[in-house]
Amino acid sequence: MALIDTINPLLTTGWAKGDAGWSLKDYEARGGYKQLRRVLESKMTQDDLIAEVKKSVLRGRGGAGFPTGLKWSFMPKAAPEKYVVCNTDEGEPGTFKDRDLLRFDPHSTIEGMIIAGYAVGAKRGYNYIHGEIFEIYQRFEEALDQARAAGYLGNNILGSDFSFDLFAHHGWGAYICGEETGLLESIEGKKGQPRYKPPFPANFGLYGKPTTINNTETFAAIPFILGMGAEAYLNLGKPNNGGTKLFSVSGHVNRPGNYEVPMGTPFAKLLEMAGGMRGGRKLKAVIPGGSSAPVLPAEVMMDCTMDYDSIAKAGSMLGSGAVIVMDETVCMVKALERLSYFYYEESCGQCTPCREGSGWLYRVVHRIEHGQGRPEDLDLLNRVTDNMMGKTICALADAAAFPVRSFIKHFKSEFEYHIENKKCLVDPEIQRMGSGFFKAGAA
Amino acid sequence: MNTQNTLLCPELSAESLLKIDREVAKYPADQKQSAVMAALVIAQDEKGWLSKETIAAVAGYLGMPPIAAYEVASFYNMYDLHPVGKYKLTVCTNLPCALSGGVHAADYVKEKLGIDFNETTADGKFTLKEGECMGACGDAPVMLVNNKRMCSFMLPEQIDALLAECK
C-alpha cells in the first residue's frame, strides 16, 4: 500500500504517487541521481565519502544496527575484485518495508548501491530479492534497465572513470537467506546455509571476494544523506541513532502499513499514526523489531521511543523496524506457537542445537496450546533455549529462543493457566473475532 | 544458438534455455552455478513441477553435479518436487498475518476446496500450501497464486472472487 502518514519524509518522498511514481524520470524529477553525479564530478575521495556516511550515524536497517560507514571502511583497499550486495530478502515476520521501497522508489536503492560501489571500490553488485515478491523483482529489473540506458550503470558512468554494474538475484523461499552469509551462498547457487564468521564478508564474501552487504533501506538512505548533509541527517534522529526509519506496523491497528518517522519518535505517536488500536480495543503486547525480537508488554512499550537504544534498554530490539501490535483478543500461547512453528520450519538444519532445539520448542508450545502441557514444560522450554543461544553458526537459534523466553517471562500466568486448565485464558470466540476476518455476527 | 542449446538440453524448450542464458549472463563467466535458482524456476514454469530428470537436465546445462542442483531444489520452499494443481495457492499463516485473519483465511479456503494443506483437489485444479512470511504483513491476509502473483487483503469475499476467477 502507498504511504499513509509520515514525519520528515526522506525515503518515502517518492511514494506519494503510489505505483505511478517509481520510474527513472520521476526519480530524476525528485532530484534523483544528483548525488551520484556530484560524487563523480567532484571526484570525491573514497575516504571522504565513507567519513560522511560515518558522520551521519546511519545504522544498518536490516536488524543488527551496525554503523554503515564503519562497515564500508572494513573493505580492503587493494583487492582487485570486490562486490556490493543488497539484502532485500525481507522475510522477518512483520517486516514489509523493503518491498515498498523497491515498489515505489527502486532508483534510490540503485543510486545508493552505485555510490557504495564507488566508496568501497567495487565494480559489480547484486540485489537479492525475496522470493515471494516476484512482481517487485520484475519492477527492479525494469528500473535497472532504465538506469543502464541512462548511463548510471555500466562502463564509465556519466563520463567518469568509474564503472559499476548491478543485477537482481531472485530468492525462492528461504528465511535463512536473510542472514548475510546464507544470502551469499545462495547467490553462489547453493543451499543458503550461513558460513562461519570470521572471516567476515568484508574479507571473504561473494565468490570469496571482499563484499559489502547492506539492507535495502540502508542503501536507499545514502542519496538522501549526501543530499542534506550528514549532520542534518543525524540531527533528524537522536544521538547515536541518526536519521529517519521506516516502521512496518502490522497486527491489531486500524491502518497497518509503513510509516517513516525520525528515530526517537515515541511509540505512542507511531501507534496513533497507524490509526490506533483496531476497534478501540486495549493494547496487550508489542513485538517491536520483527518476530525474532523479544515481546514487550503494553505498559513497557508505551514508554519507549522508536530507536535502537530505547528499545534495547526496555529489553528488546529495534531490529528491522517491524512493529507487531497485539490486543487483548490474543492468546499469547497461540501467538508463540505460530512463531515457534516458523523457526522450526525455517531452521536450515546445519547446527544441531537449532535444528533439534527449534523442533523441541515448537512441539512443547504446541502441546501447551492444545491442552497437553505439563507443569514442568515452562522450565523445559527455558532449558532448551539455554542450549540453543550462542551455540550455533548464525543467529537463527537465538531468534527462535528470544520469543519463547520473553513470552514466558512477561505472560507466564497465561501459560500456567493453559497448562492447568487445558484451555486458553482468552475466550476462543473473542480470539476469533479479533482477526477481523469474519464480519460481526457471521458464523 | 537456440538449436545448439536445445541439443545440449533437449529436456527444456528453446525459449526456457534462452531465459536461462539471460540469467547466466548476470554472473561472472566462471560462476554459472549462480544461475541455478533462476534456472530451476524457469524449468518449473515450463514443466509445472521439478522431477529428478528435469533437475538433472538443469544441472547438466549449467555444468554442475545433479546433486548440487537437487540440494537447491529441495532447500527452497517454492520449488515443487511433486506435481501440483493448476493453481497453487499459498496462504501465509504467520503471526502478523494471523492477527489479521491469515489462519482464518486458510481455514476458509480449506473448507471451500475440501482439502487440507499440501493436498490437491480431485479435479487437479487447486493445491493448497501453508506459506511462511511473504514480507507483506500490512496487507494481511495474503495469498500467493502460483508463486508469482500476490493477492492482498483476502477476506471471504475476495477469496470467493479469486477462486471463481481460477478457471
Coordinates of C-alpha atoms in Angstrom, one line a residue:
Chain A
M1 CA 0.0 0.0 0.0
A2 CA 1.1 3.6 -0.5
L3 CA 2.2 5.8 2.3
I4 CA -0.4 6.8 4.8
D5 CA 1.4 9.1 7.2
T6 CA 4.9 10.3 7.9
I7 CA 7.0 12.8 9.8
N8 CA 10.0 14.3 7.9
P9 CA 9.9 12.0 4.9
L10 CA 13.1 11.2 3.1
L11 CA 12.9 7.6 1.9
T12 CA 9.2 7.9 1.3
T13 CA 9.1 11.2 -0.6
G14 CA 8.8 9.2 -3.8
W15 CA 5.9 7.2 -2.6
A16 CA 3.3 10.0 -2.9
K17 CA 2.1 8.9 -6.4
G18 CA 1.9 5.3 -5.4
D19 CA 2.6 3.0 -8.3
A20 CA 2.8 5.9 -10.7
G21 CA 6.0 7.5 -9.4
W22 CA 8.7 4.8 -9.5
S23 CA 10.3 5.3 -12.9
L24 CA 13.6 7.0 -13.7
K25 CA 12.1 10.2 -15.0
D26 CA 10.0 10.6 -11.8
Y27 CA 13.1 9.9 -9.7
E28 CA 15.2 12.4 -11.6
A29 CA 12.5 15.0 -11.2
R30 CA 12.7 14.5 -7.5
G31 CA 16.5 15.2 -7.6
G32 CA 17.4 11.6 -8.2
Y33 CA 21.0 10.6 -9.3
K34 CA 22.1 14.1 -8.5
Q35 CA 24.3 12.9 -5.6
L36 CA 25.9 10.2 -7.8
R37 CA 26.7 12.9 -10.3
R38 CA 28.1 15.2 -7.6
V39 CA 30.3 12.4 -6.2
L40 CA 31.7 11.5 -9.6
E41 CA 32.1 15.1 -11.0
S42 CA 33.8 16.4 -7.9
K43 CA 36.0 13.3 -7.8
M44 CA 35.2 12.9 -4.1
T45 CA 37.7 10.6 -2.4
Q46 CA 36.5 7.2 -1.1
D47 CA 37.7 8.3 2.4
D48 CA 35.7 11.5 2.3
L49 CA 32.6 9.6 1.2
I50 CA 32.9 7.0 3.9
A51 CA 33.6 9.7 6.5
E52 CA 30.4 11.4 5.5
V53 CA 28.4 8.2 6.0
K54 CA 30.1 7.6 9.3
K55 CA 29.2 11.1 10.5
S56 CA 25.5 10.6 9.7
V57 CA 25.5 7.7 12.2
L58 CA 23.4 5.7 9.7
R59 CA 23.0 2.3 11.3
G60 CA 22.1 -0.9 9.4
R61 CA 18.4 -1.0 8.8
G62 CA 18.2 -4.8 8.3
G63 CA 18.1 -5.6 12.0
A64 CA 21.6 -5.5 13.6
G65 CA 22.0 -1.7 13.6
F66 CA 25.7 -1.9 12.8
P67 CA 27.2 1.5 11.7
T68 CA 27.2 1.6 7.9
G69 CA 30.2 3.9 7.4
L70 CA 32.3 1.7 9.7
K71 CA 31.2 -1.4 7.8
W72 CA 32.3 0.2 4.5
S73 CA 35.7 1.1 6.0
F74 CA 36.5 -2.5 6.6
M75 CA 36.8 -3.2 2.9
P76 CA 40.4 -3.8 1.9
K77 CA 41.5 -1.1 -0.5
A78 CA 43.9 -3.1 -2.7
A79 CA 41.7 -6.0 -3.6
P80 CA 41.1 -6.1 -7.4
E81 CA 37.7 -7.8 -7.3
K82 CA 35.0 -6.6 -4.8
Y83 CA 31.3 -6.7 -4.6
V84 CA 28.4 -4.7 -3.2
V85 CA 25.3 -6.8 -2.2
C86 CA 21.9 -5.6 -1.2
N87 CA 19.8 -7.7 1.1
T88 CA 16.2 -7.5 0.1
D89 CA 15.4 -11.0 1.3
E90 CA 12.8 -9.5 3.6
G91 CA 11.3 -12.5 5.4
E92 CA 11.4 -11.5 9.0
P93 CA 7.8 -11.9 10.0
G94 CA 6.3 -8.4 10.5
T95 CA 8.7 -6.6 8.0
F96 CA 7.5 -5.3 4.7
K97 CA 9.3 -2.0 4.2
D98 CA 11.9 -3.0 1.6
R99 CA 9.2 -4.4 -0.7
D100 CA 7.5 -1.0 -0.7
L101 CA 10.9 0.8 -1.1
L102 CA 11.6 -1.2 -4.3
R103 CA 8.0 -0.9 -5.4
F104 CA 7.6 2.8 -5.1
D105 CA 11.2 4.1 -5.4
P106 CA 13.6 1.5 -6.7
H107 CA 16.1 4.0 -8.0
S108 CA 17.0 5.4 -4.6
T109 CA 18.3 1.9 -3.7
I110 CA 20.1 1.7 -7.1
E111 CA 21.7 5.1 -6.6
G112 CA 22.7 4.1 -3.1
M113 CA 24.3 0.9 -4.3
I114 CA 26.3 2.6 -7.0
I115 CA 27.6 5.2 -4.6
A116 CA 28.5 2.4 -2.2
G117 CA 30.3 0.7 -5.0
Y118 CA 32.3 3.8 -5.6
A119 CA 33.1 4.2 -1.9
V120 CA 34.4 0.6 -1.5
G121 CA 35.9 0.2 -4.9
A122 CA 33.5 -2.5 -6.2
K123 CA 32.6 -2.8 -9.9
R124 CA 29.7 -5.2 -9.5
G125 CA 26.7 -5.5 -7.3
Y126 CA 23.7 -7.8 -6.7
N127 CA 20.4 -7.1 -5.1
Y128 CA 19.0 -10.3 -3.6
I129 CA 15.2 -10.0 -3.7
H130 CA 12.8 -12.1 -1.5
G131 CA 11.3 -15.0 -3.4
E132 CA 7.7 -14.2 -2.6
I133 CA 7.6 -10.8 -4.2
F134 CA 8.0 -11.6 -7.9
E135 CA 6.2 -8.5 -9.1
I136 CA 8.7 -6.3 -7.2
Y137 CA 11.7 -8.3 -8.6
Q138 CA 10.3 -7.6 -12.1
R139 CA 10.0 -3.9 -11.3
F140 CA 13.5 -3.7 -10.0
E141 CA 14.8 -5.4 -13.2
E142 CA 13.0 -2.8 -15.2
A143 CA 14.5 0.0 -13.1
L144 CA 17.9 -1.5 -13.7
D145 CA 17.3 -1.4 -17.4
Q146 CA 16.3 2.3 -17.2
A147 CA 19.4 3.2 -15.1
R148 CA 21.6 1.3 -17.6
A149 CA 20.1 3.0 -20.6
A150 CA 20.6 6.4 -19.0
G151 CA 24.3 5.7 -18.3
Y152 CA 24.0 5.4 -14.5
L153 CA 25.2 1.8 -14.7
G154 CA 27.8 0.2 -16.9
N155 CA 31.2 1.4 -18.1
N156 CA 32.5 4.9 -17.4
I157 CA 29.4 6.1 -15.5
L158 CA 28.5 9.7 -16.5
G159 CA 31.8 10.0 -18.4
S160 CA 33.9 9.3 -15.3
D161 CA 36.5 6.5 -15.0
F162 CA 34.2 4.6 -12.6
S163 CA 32.4 1.5 -13.9
F164 CA 29.8 -0.4 -12.0
D165 CA 27.0 -2.8 -12.9
L166 CA 24.2 -4.1 -10.9
F167 CA 22.0 -7.2 -11.2
A168 CA 19.0 -8.7 -9.4
H169 CA 19.0 -12.2 -7.9
H170 CA 15.7 -13.6 -7.1
G171 CA 15.3 -15.8 -4.0
W172 CA 12.8 -18.7 -3.9
G173 CA 11.6 -19.0 -0.3
A174 CA 14.1 -19.4 2.5
Y175 CA 14.1 -17.2 5.6
I176 CA 17.7 -18.1 6.4
C177 CA 18.9 -16.3 3.2
G178 CA 18.2 -13.0 5.1
E179 CA 21.3 -14.0 7.1
E180 CA 24.1 -12.3 5.1
T181 CA 26.4 -15.2 4.6
G182 CA 23.5 -17.6 3.8
L183 CA 22.5 -15.0 1.2
L184 CA 25.9 -15.0 -0.3
E185 CA 25.9 -18.8 -0.5
S186 CA 22.5 -18.5 -2.2
I187 CA 23.8 -16.1 -4.9
E188 CA 26.6 -18.7 -5.5
G189 CA 23.8 -21.2 -6.4
K190 CA 23.9 -23.3 -3.2
K191 CA 21.7 -24.0 -0.2
G192 CA 21.5 -20.8 1.8
Q193 CA 23.4 -22.2 4.8
P194 CA 25.3 -19.5 6.8
R195 CA 29.0 -19.5 7.0
Y196 CA 31.3 -19.4 10.0
K197 CA 32.3 -15.8 10.9
P198 CA 35.1 -14.8 10.9
P199 CA 36.1 -14.3 8.1
F200 CA 33.5 -11.6 7.7
P201 CA 32.2 -10.7 4.2
A202 CA 34.4 -7.6 4.0
N203 CA 37.3 -10.0 3.7
F204 CA 35.7 -13.2 2.3
G205 CA 32.3 -12.5 0.8
L206 CA 30.7 -13.3 -2.5
Y207 CA 32.8 -15.8 -4.5
G208 CA 35.4 -15.4 -1.7
K209 CA 36.0 -11.8 -2.6
P210 CA 35.6 -8.7 -0.3
T211 CA 32.0 -7.8 -0.1
T212 CA 29.9 -5.1 1.5
I213 CA 26.4 -6.2 2.3
N214 CA 23.7 -3.9 3.5
N215 CA 20.0 -3.8 3.8
T216 CA 17.8 -2.1 1.1
E217 CA 16.7 0.7 3.4
T218 CA 20.3 1.4 4.3
F219 CA 21.3 1.8 0.6
A220 CA 18.2 3.9 -0.1
A221 CA 19.1 6.3 2.6
I222 CA 22.5 7.1 1.1
P223 CA 21.4 9.6 -1.6
F224 CA 19.3 11.5 1.0
I225 CA 22.2 11.7 3.5
L226 CA 24.5 13.1 0.8
G227 CA 21.8 15.4 -0.3
M228 CA 21.0 17.0 3.0
G229 CA 24.4 16.5 4.6
A230 CA 25.4 14.0 7.3
E231 CA 25.0 16.4 10.2
A232 CA 21.4 17.4 9.2
Y233 CA 20.6 13.7 8.7
L234 CA 21.9 12.8 12.1
N235 CA 20.0 15.7 13.7
L236 CA 16.8 14.4 12.3
G237 CA 17.1 11.5 14.7
K238 CA 18.8 11.4 18.1
P239 CA 22.5 11.0 19.1
N240 CA 23.8 7.6 18.1
N241 CA 20.6 6.9 16.2
G242 CA 20.8 9.0 13.0
G243 CA 18.0 9.9 10.6
T244 CA 14.6 8.6 9.9
K245 CA 13.4 5.0 9.8
L246 CA 10.7 3.0 8.2
F247 CA 8.5 1.1 10.6
S248 CA 6.2 -1.6 9.3
V249 CA 3.2 -1.7 11.6
S250 CA 1.1 -4.9 11.5
G251 CA -1.4 -6.6 13.6
H252 CA -4.2 -5.0 15.5
V253 CA -4.1 -1.4 14.4
N254 CA -6.6 0.4 12.2
R255 CA -4.2 1.2 9.4
P256 CA -1.4 -1.4 9.1
G257 CA 1.4 -0.1 6.8
N258 CA 4.8 1.5 6.6
Y259 CA 5.5 4.7 8.4
E260 CA 8.6 6.8 8.1
V261 CA 9.4 8.7 11.3
P262 CA 12.6 10.2 12.9
M263 CA 14.5 7.9 15.1
G264 CA 13.4 8.6 18.7
T265 CA 9.7 9.1 17.9
P266 CA 7.5 7.9 20.8
F267 CA 5.8 4.6 20.2
A268 CA 2.6 6.2 21.2
K269 CA 2.9 8.6 18.3
L270 CA 3.6 5.8 15.9
L271 CA 0.5 3.9 17.2
E272 CA -1.6 7.0 16.7
M273 CA -0.3 7.4 13.1
A274 CA -1.3 3.8 12.4
G275 CA -4.8 4.7 13.3
G276 CA -4.7 3.5 16.9
M277 CA -6.0 0.1 18.1
R278 CA -8.4 -1.7 16.0
G279 CA -12.0 -1.5 17.3
G280 CA -10.7 0.7 20.1
R281 CA -9.5 -2.4 22.0
K282 CA -6.8 -2.5 24.6
L283 CA -3.1 -2.9 23.7
K284 CA -1.7 -6.1 25.2
A285 CA 1.8 -6.6 23.8
V286 CA 4.1 -5.4 21.1
I287 CA 7.0 -7.1 19.3
P288 CA 8.9 -4.0 18.4
G289 CA 11.5 -5.3 15.9
G290 CA 10.3 -8.3 13.9
S291 CA 9.3 -11.7 15.2
S292 CA 12.8 -12.5 16.5
A293 CA 12.8 -9.6 18.9
P294 CA 11.6 -10.2 22.5
V295 CA 8.0 -9.2 23.1
L296 CA 7.2 -6.3 25.4
P297 CA 4.1 -5.8 27.5
A298 CA 1.9 -2.8 26.6
E299 CA 2.9 -0.7 29.6
V300 CA 6.6 -1.1 28.9
M301 CA 6.1 -0.4 25.2
M302 CA 4.1 2.7 25.7
D303 CA 7.1 4.3 27.5
C304 CA 9.5 3.6 24.6
T305 CA 10.7 5.8 21.8
M306 CA 11.4 4.2 18.5
D307 CA 15.2 4.0 18.3
Y308 CA 17.9 1.3 18.8
D309 CA 18.9 2.5 22.3
S310 CA 15.5 3.0 23.9
I311 CA 14.1 -0.4 22.7
A312 CA 17.3 -2.2 23.8
K313 CA 17.0 -0.6 27.2
A314 CA 13.5 -1.9 27.5
G315 CA 14.8 -5.4 26.9
S316 CA 14.1 -5.9 23.2
M317 CA 15.5 -4.9 19.8
L318 CA 14.5 -2.4 17.2
G319 CA 15.6 -5.0 14.7
S320 CA 14.2 -4.3 11.2
G321 CA 11.6 -1.9 12.5
A322 CA 8.7 -4.4 12.3
V323 CA 6.2 -3.5 14.9
I324 CA 3.7 -6.3 15.6
V325 CA 0.8 -5.0 17.6
M326 CA -1.3 -7.3 19.7
D327 CA -4.5 -6.5 21.5
E328 CA -6.4 -8.2 24.3
T329 CA -8.0 -10.7 21.9
V330 CA -4.7 -12.5 21.5
C331 CA -3.9 -15.8 23.3
M332 CA -0.2 -15.4 23.9
V333 CA 0.4 -19.2 23.8
K334 CA -1.2 -19.5 20.4
A335 CA 0.8 -16.4 19.2
L336 CA 4.0 -18.0 20.3
E337 CA 3.0 -21.3 18.7
R338 CA 2.8 -19.6 15.3
L339 CA 6.3 -18.1 15.8
S340 CA 7.9 -21.3 17.0
Y341 CA 6.5 -23.2 14.1
F342 CA 8.1 -20.7 11.8
Y343 CA 11.6 -21.0 13.2
Y344 CA 11.2 -24.8 13.3
E345 CA 10.2 -24.7 9.6
E346 CA 13.0 -22.3 8.6
S347 CA 16.0 -23.7 10.5
C348 CA 18.5 -24.6 7.8
G349 CA 19.5 -27.7 9.7
Q350 CA 23.2 -27.4 9.8
C351 CA 23.7 -26.8 13.5
T352 CA 22.2 -29.4 15.9
P353 CA 21.1 -27.0 18.7
C354 CA 19.0 -25.1 16.2
R355 CA 17.7 -28.0 14.1
E356 CA 16.7 -30.0 17.1
G357 CA 16.0 -27.2 19.5
S358 CA 13.6 -25.4 17.3
G359 CA 11.6 -28.6 16.9
W360 CA 11.5 -29.1 20.7
L361 CA 10.3 -25.5 21.2
Y362 CA 7.5 -25.9 18.7
R363 CA 6.4 -29.3 19.9
V364 CA 6.3 -28.2 23.6
V365 CA 4.5 -24.9 22.9
H366 CA 2.1 -26.8 20.6
R367 CA 1.2 -29.3 23.3
I368 CA 0.6 -26.5 25.9
E369 CA -1.7 -24.7 23.4
H370 CA -3.5 -28.0 22.7
G371 CA -4.2 -28.8 26.4
Q372 CA -1.5 -31.3 26.9
G373 CA 1.0 -29.1 28.7
R374 CA 2.8 -30.4 31.7
P375 CA 3.7 -28.4 34.8
E376 CA 7.4 -28.7 34.1
D377 CA 7.1 -27.5 30.5
L378 CA 8.0 -23.9 31.1
D379 CA 11.2 -24.8 32.7
L380 CA 11.8 -27.3 29.9
L381 CA 11.3 -24.6 27.3
N382 CA 13.8 -22.3 29.1
R383 CA 16.3 -25.1 29.3
V384 CA 16.1 -25.8 25.6
T385 CA 16.7 -22.2 24.8
D386 CA 19.8 -22.2 27.1
N387 CA 21.1 -25.0 24.9
M388 CA 20.5 -23.0 21.7
M389 CA 21.5 -19.4 22.3
G390 CA 25.0 -18.6 21.3
K391 CA 25.7 -22.2 20.3
T392 CA 25.2 -22.0 16.6
I393 CA 26.8 -20.6 13.5
C394 CA 24.2 -17.9 12.9
A395 CA 21.6 -16.1 15.0
L396 CA 18.5 -18.2 13.9
A397 CA 18.7 -20.2 17.1
D398 CA 18.7 -17.1 19.2
A399 CA 15.9 -15.7 17.1
A400 CA 13.8 -18.8 17.9
A401 CA 14.7 -18.6 21.6
F402 CA 14.0 -14.9 22.2
P403 CA 10.3 -15.1 21.6
V404 CA 9.9 -18.2 23.8
R405 CA 11.8 -16.7 26.7
S406 CA 10.2 -13.3 26.5
F407 CA 6.6 -14.6 26.1
I408 CA 7.1 -16.9 29.1
K409 CA 8.8 -14.1 31.1
H410 CA 6.1 -11.5 30.5
F411 CA 3.0 -13.6 30.2
K412 CA 3.8 -16.5 32.5
S413 CA 0.4 -16.6 34.2
E414 CA -1.2 -17.2 30.8
F415 CA 1.0 -20.2 30.1
E416 CA 0.4 -21.6 33.5
Y417 CA -3.4 -21.1 33.1
H418 CA -3.2 -23.0 29.8
I419 CA -1.3 -25.9 31.4
E420 CA -3.6 -26.1 34.4
N421 CA -6.9 -25.6 32.8
K422 CA -6.1 -27.2 29.4
K423 CA -7.6 -24.2 27.6
C424 CA -7.0 -20.6 26.6
L425 CA -7.3 -17.8 29.2
V426 CA -8.7 -15.7 26.3
D427 CA -12.2 -17.0 25.2
P428 CA -11.8 -18.6 21.8
E429 CA -14.8 -16.6 20.5
I430 CA -13.1 -13.4 21.4
Q431 CA -9.9 -14.6 19.7
R432 CA -11.8 -15.5 16.6
M433 CA -13.4 -12.0 16.5
G434 CA -10.0 -10.3 16.9
S435 CA -8.7 -11.1 13.5
G436 CA -11.4 -9.1 11.7
F437 CA -11.7 -11.9 9.1
F438 CA -15.3 -12.7 10.0
K439 CA -17.9 -10.0 9.7
A440 CA -19.6 -9.3 13.1
G441 CA -22.3 -11.8 13.7
A442 CA -21.4 -14.1 10.8
A443 CA -20.9 -17.8 11.5
Chain B
M1 CA 22.4 -20.6 -30.9
N2 CA 19.0 -21.9 -30.0
T3 CA 19.4 -25.1 -31.9
Q4 CA 22.7 -25.7 -30.2
N5 CA 21.2 -25.1 -26.8
T6 CA 18.4 -27.5 -27.3
L7 CA 20.9 -30.1 -28.4
L8 CA 22.7 -29.5 -25.1
C9 CA 19.5 -29.8 -23.1
P10 CA 16.6 -31.4 -25.1
E11 CA 14.5 -31.6 -21.9
L12 CA 13.8 -27.9 -21.9
S13 CA 12.3 -25.6 -24.6
A14 CA 14.5 -23.2 -26.6
E15 CA 12.6 -20.4 -25.0
S16 CA 13.3 -21.6 -21.5
L17 CA 17.0 -22.0 -22.4
L18 CA 17.2 -18.5 -23.7
K19 CA 15.8 -17.3 -20.4
I20 CA 18.4 -19.3 -18.5
D21 CA 21.1 -17.8 -20.7
R22 CA 19.9 -14.3 -19.7
E23 CA 20.3 -15.3 -16.1
V24 CA 23.7 -16.8 -16.6
A25 CA 24.9 -13.5 -18.1
K26 CA 24.3 -11.8 -14.8
Y27 CA 27.2 -13.6 -13.1
P28 CA 31.0 -13.8 -13.7
A29 CA 31.8 -16.2 -16.6
D30 CA 33.2 -18.8 -14.2
Q31 CA 30.2 -18.7 -11.9
K32 CA 27.4 -20.3 -14.0
Q33 CA 26.1 -22.1 -10.9
S34 CA 24.8 -18.8 -9.6
A35 CA 22.0 -19.0 -12.2
V36 CA 20.7 -22.4 -10.8
M37 CA 18.0 -20.9 -8.7
A38 CA 16.6 -18.9 -11.6
A39 CA 17.1 -21.8 -14.0
L40 CA 15.1 -24.1 -11.7
V41 CA 12.3 -21.6 -11.6
I42 CA 12.2 -21.3 -15.4
A43 CA 12.2 -25.1 -15.6
Q44 CA 9.4 -25.3 -13.1
D45 CA 7.4 -22.7 -15.0
E46 CA 7.7 -24.8 -18.2
K47 CA 7.1 -28.3 -16.7
G48 CA 4.7 -27.4 -13.9
W49 CA 7.0 -29.1 -11.3
L50 CA 10.5 -30.4 -10.9
S51 CA 11.2 -34.1 -11.5
K52 CA 14.6 -35.5 -10.8
E53 CA 15.1 -35.7 -14.5
T54 CA 14.3 -32.0 -15.0
I55 CA 16.6 -31.0 -12.1
A56 CA 19.4 -33.1 -13.6
A57 CA 18.9 -31.5 -17.0
V58 CA 19.2 -28.1 -15.5
A59 CA 22.4 -29.2 -13.7
G60 CA 23.8 -30.5 -16.9
Y61 CA 23.1 -27.3 -18.8
L62 CA 24.9 -25.3 -16.1
G63 CA 27.8 -27.7 -15.8
M64 CA 27.2 -28.6 -12.2
P65 CA 26.6 -32.0 -10.5
P66 CA 22.9 -33.1 -10.4
I67 CA 23.0 -33.5 -6.6
A68 CA 24.1 -29.8 -6.2
A69 CA 21.0 -28.7 -8.2
Y70 CA 18.8 -31.1 -6.2
E71 CA 20.2 -29.7 -2.9
V72 CA 19.0 -26.3 -4.1
A73 CA 15.6 -27.5 -5.4
S74 CA 14.9 -29.3 -2.1
F75 CA 16.1 -26.4 0.1
Y76 CA 14.0 -23.5 -1.1
N77 CA 10.2 -23.7 -0.3
M78 CA 8.8 -22.6 -3.6
Y79 CA 10.2 -25.4 -5.8
D80 CA 7.6 -28.1 -6.3
L81 CA 9.2 -31.5 -6.3
H82 CA 5.9 -33.2 -6.8
P83 CA 3.1 -32.4 -9.3
V84 CA 0.8 -29.6 -8.1
G85 CA -2.7 -28.4 -9.2
K86 CA -3.1 -25.9 -12.0
Y87 CA -3.4 -23.2 -9.3
K88 CA -1.1 -23.5 -6.3
L89 CA -2.5 -21.3 -3.5
T90 CA -0.1 -20.4 -0.7
V91 CA -1.6 -18.7 2.4
C92 CA 0.6 -17.0 5.0
T93 CA -0.4 -18.1 8.5
N94 CA 2.5 -16.5 10.4
L95 CA 1.8 -14.4 13.4
P96 CA 1.5 -10.9 11.9
C97 CA -0.8 -12.3 9.2
A98 CA -2.7 -14.4 11.7
L99 CA -3.5 -11.3 13.8
S100 CA -5.4 -10.0 10.7
G101 CA -7.0 -13.3 9.7
G102 CA -4.3 -15.3 7.9
V103 CA -5.2 -18.6 9.7
H104 CA -8.9 -17.9 9.3
A105 CA -8.3 -17.3 5.6
A106 CA -6.5 -20.6 5.2
D107 CA -9.4 -22.4 7.1
Y108 CA -11.9 -20.7 4.8
V109 CA -10.0 -21.9 1.6
K110 CA -9.7 -25.4 3.1
E111 CA -13.4 -25.6 3.7
K112 CA -14.3 -24.2 0.2
L113 CA -12.0 -26.6 -1.6
G114 CA -12.4 -29.5 0.7
I115 CA -8.7 -30.1 1.1
D116 CA -6.0 -29.6 3.7
F117 CA -2.6 -28.1 3.3
N118 CA -0.3 -30.0 0.9
E119 CA -3.3 -31.5 -0.8
T120 CA -4.7 -31.1 -4.3
T121 CA -8.4 -31.1 -5.3
A122 CA -9.6 -34.2 -7.1
D123 CA -10.0 -32.3 -10.4
G124 CA -6.4 -31.3 -10.2
K125 CA -7.3 -27.6 -10.2
F126 CA -6.1 -26.4 -6.8
T127 CA -3.2 -27.2 -4.5
L128 CA -3.1 -25.6 -1.0
K129 CA 0.1 -24.7 0.7
E130 CA 0.9 -23.0 4.0
G131 CA 3.4 -20.2 3.3
E132 CA 5.9 -18.5 5.5
C133 CA 6.4 -14.8 5.7
M134 CA 5.8 -13.2 2.3
G135 CA 7.0 -9.8 3.5
A136 CA 3.6 -8.2 3.1
C137 CA 2.2 -8.4 6.6
G138 CA 0.5 -5.0 6.3
D139 CA -1.7 -6.4 3.6
A140 CA -2.9 -9.5 5.5
P141 CA -4.5 -11.9 4.8
V142 CA -2.0 -12.5 2.0
M143 CA -2.0 -15.3 -0.6
L144 CA 0.2 -16.3 -3.5
V145 CA -1.1 -17.8 -6.7
N146 CA 1.4 -20.0 -8.5
N147 CA 4.3 -18.4 -6.6
K148 CA 4.3 -15.2 -8.6
R149 CA 1.1 -13.3 -8.1
M150 CA 0.4 -11.8 -4.7
C151 CA -3.1 -11.2 -3.5
S152 CA -3.7 -8.8 -0.6
F153 CA -6.5 -8.3 2.0
M154 CA -8.1 -11.7 1.3
L155 CA -11.3 -11.6 3.2
P156 CA -14.1 -14.1 2.4
E157 CA -15.5 -12.0 -0.5
Q158 CA -12.0 -11.6 -2.1
I159 CA -11.3 -15.3 -1.7
D160 CA -14.6 -16.2 -3.3
A161 CA -13.7 -13.9 -6.2
L162 CA -10.2 -15.4 -6.6
L163 CA -11.5 -19.0 -6.6
A164 CA -14.2 -18.1 -9.2
E165 CA -11.6 -16.4 -11.4
C166 CA -9.3 -19.5 -11.4
K167 CA -10.9 -21.4 -14.3

